[in-house]
Amino acid sequence: MAERLFFSVPLSRISQLELIRLQAQLSSDLGGHGRVVPAANFHLTLAFLGNVTQQQKTQLLARWAEMTVPEVSLELNRLAYWPRAGVVCATTNRTPMALADLAHALRRDAAEHGFHQSHAPFRPHITLFRGVGGLKEELPEIKPVPMTVQEVDLMVSVMGPKGVEYHSVKRWGR
Ligand code: ATP
Ligand code: MG
């Protein structure tokens, strides 16, 4: 049975709390558009693979037995509304180069092994609201939310009773 996998960076409890506060502040701006993403689902995607069989997963983990998690911090210093995806997210205008390098290496590996090919450039973001349609208002400026990269997860995405859930399959640290 294939699993839906992706690589991502988890958020510390402190960053999660700040983002929950931001969601609460934004709810009125969004005027009921969209659904709040639960904090348990906050993550920063590095590379999306899509469906991966057990055998492919074993090989993937063997290729990534070693991973150097970059020692970087980001400032989530702006909000973005991406109408095609229907999401509002916290993002940054300053992507640490070492994080982009890792994302590109993971995406290249995925493409070379027949998984998802990412055409869109790597834009670090945390999705805060989904299912947001037809937002007209400008999003407000925000107080930057600091985020330190400590770990990288290989995540499996599953449909649970309350919607999508992500679980860590393997975690790399420093
Ligand atoms: P749902 O699809 O149920 O609304 P979701 O998008 O959070 O929820 P997944 O589709 O399993 O869940 O995606 C897991 C992660 O991979 C998310 O961060 C998502 O943005 C990213 N992702 C999913 N599909 C793609 C894709 N085609 N290209 C790039 N990233 C993707
Ligand atoms: Mg999706």
mmCIF file of N, CA, C and O and ligand atoms in Angstrom, residues 4 6 43 45 48 116 118 125 130 157 159 164 166, ligand 1:
data_model
loop_
_atom_site.group_PDB
_atom_site.id
_atom_site.type_symbol
_atom_site.label_atom_id
_atom_site.label_comp_id
_atom_site.label_asym_id
_atom_site.label_seq_id
_atom_site.Cartn_x
_atom_site.Cartn_y
_atom_site.Cartn_z
ATOM 1 N N ARG A 4 1.171 8.659 1.220
ATOM 2 C CA ARG A 4 1.378 10.014 0.705
ATOM 3 C C ARG A 4 2.401 10.699 1.607
ATOM 4 O O ARG A 4 2.122 10.947 2.790
ATOM 5 N N PHE A 6 5.744 13.511 2.465
ATOM 6 C CA PHE A 6 6.413 14.796 2.189
ATOM 7 C C PHE A 6 7.433 15.068 3.284
ATOM 8 O O PHE A 6 7.330 14.539 4.394
ATOM 9 N N HIS A 43 3.205 23.116 9.621
ATOM 10 C CA HIS A 43 4.470 22.560 9.146
ATOM 11 C C HIS A 43 4.959 23.422 7.998
ATOM 12 O O HIS A 43 4.173 24.142 7.374
ATOM 13 N N THR A 45 6.639 22.830 4.482
ATOM 14 C CA THR A 45 6.966 21.771 3.513
ATOM 15 C C THR A 45 8.257 22.100 2.770
ATOM 16 O O THR A 45 8.415 23.201 2.240
ATOM 17 N N PHE A 48 7.398 17.772 -1.542
ATOM 18 C CA PHE A 48 6.234 16.886 -1.579
ATOM 19 C C PHE A 48 6.554 15.731 -2.515
ATOM 20 O O PHE A 48 7.030 15.954 -3.637
ATOM 21 N N HIS A 116 6.846 13.147 -7.193
ATOM 22 C CA HIS A 116 6.332 14.439 -7.633
ATOM 23 C C HIS A 116 7.463 15.368 -8.094
ATOM 24 O O HIS A 116 8.508 15.444 -7.459
ATOM 25 N N SER A 118 8.400 19.174 -8.491
ATOM 26 C CA SER A 118 7.960 20.503 -8.082
ATOM 27 C C SER A 118 8.442 21.519 -9.106
ATOM 28 O O SER A 118 9.637 21.654 -9.322
ATOM 29 N N HIS A 125 6.557 28.471 3.781
ATOM 30 C CA HIS A 125 5.293 29.030 4.293
ATOM 31 C C HIS A 125 4.631 28.054 5.246
ATOM 32 O O HIS A 125 4.850 26.840 5.139
ATOM 33 N N ARG A 130 -7.320 27.369 5.211
ATOM 34 C CA ARG A 130 -7.567 26.683 3.934
ATOM 35 C C ARG A 130 -8.988 26.973 3.470
ATOM 36 O O ARG A 130 -9.821 27.401 4.261
ATOM 37 N N SER A 157 0.797 11.724 5.152
ATOM 38 C CA SER A 157 -0.473 12.444 5.193
ATOM 39 C C SER A 157 -1.596 11.415 5.086
ATOM 40 O O SER A 157 -1.622 10.624 4.155
ATOM 41 N N MET A 159 -6.012 10.641 5.837
ATOM 42 C CA MET A 159 -7.318 11.253 6.077
ATOM 43 C C MET A 159 -7.880 10.674 7.374
ATOM 44 O O MET A 159 -8.103 9.470 7.466
ATOM 45 N N VAL A 164 -7.535 16.007 7.287
ATOM 46 C CA VAL A 164 -6.191 15.506 7.030
ATOM 47 C C VAL A 164 -5.358 15.536 8.331
ATOM 48 O O VAL A 164 -5.511 16.428 9.167
ATOM 49 N N TYR A 166 -1.215 14.545 9.736
ATOM 50 C CA TYR A 166 0.156 14.219 9.335
ATOM 51 C C TYR A 166 0.846 13.525 10.512
ATOM 52 O O TYR A 166 0.692 13.938 11.652
HETATM 53 P P1 ATP B 1 -5.666 18.475 1.827
HETATM 54 O O1 ATP B 1 -5.017 18.134 0.520
HETATM 55 O O2 ATP B 1 -6.377 17.325 2.437
HETATM 56 O O3 ATP B 1 -6.491 19.702 1.765
HETATM 57 P P2 ATP B 1 -2.979 19.132 2.624
HETATM 58 O O4 ATP B 1 -2.791 19.805 1.300
HETATM 59 O O5 ATP B 1 -2.434 19.809 3.828
HETATM 60 O O6 ATP B 1 -4.499 18.834 2.895
HETATM 61 P P3 ATP B 1 -1.567 16.989 1.447
HETATM 62 O O7 ATP B 1 -2.250 17.252 0.132
HETATM 63 O O8 ATP B 1 -1.368 15.575 1.845
HETATM 64 O O9 ATP B 1 -2.352 17.688 2.618
HETATM 65 O O10 ATP B 1 -0.177 17.746 1.390
HETATM 66 C C1 ATP B 1 0.839 17.592 2.364
HETATM 67 C C2 ATP B 1 1.829 18.718 2.187
HETATM 68 O O11 ATP B 1 2.393 18.671 0.882
HETATM 69 C C3 ATP B 1 1.200 20.108 2.302
HETATM 70 O O12 ATP B 1 2.157 20.999 2.846
HETATM 71 C C4 ATP B 1 0.914 20.485 0.876
HETATM 72 O O13 ATP B 1 0.936 21.889 0.682
HETATM 73 C C5 ATP B 1 2.084 19.842 0.140
HETATM 74 N N1 ATP B 1 1.645 19.468 -1.189
HETATM 75 C C6 ATP B 1 0.586 18.709 -1.509
HETATM 76 N N2 ATP B 1 0.460 18.555 -2.833
HETATM 77 C C7 ATP B 1 1.465 19.258 -3.388
HETATM 78 C C8 ATP B 1 1.882 19.509 -4.716
HETATM 79 N N3 ATP B 1 1.243 18.999 -5.756
HETATM 80 N N4 ATP B 1 2.955 20.298 -4.895
HETATM 81 C C9 ATP B 1 3.621 20.800 -3.868
HETATM 82 N N5 ATP B 1 3.295 20.603 -2.577
HETATM 83 C C10 ATP B 1 2.221 19.849 -2.336
#
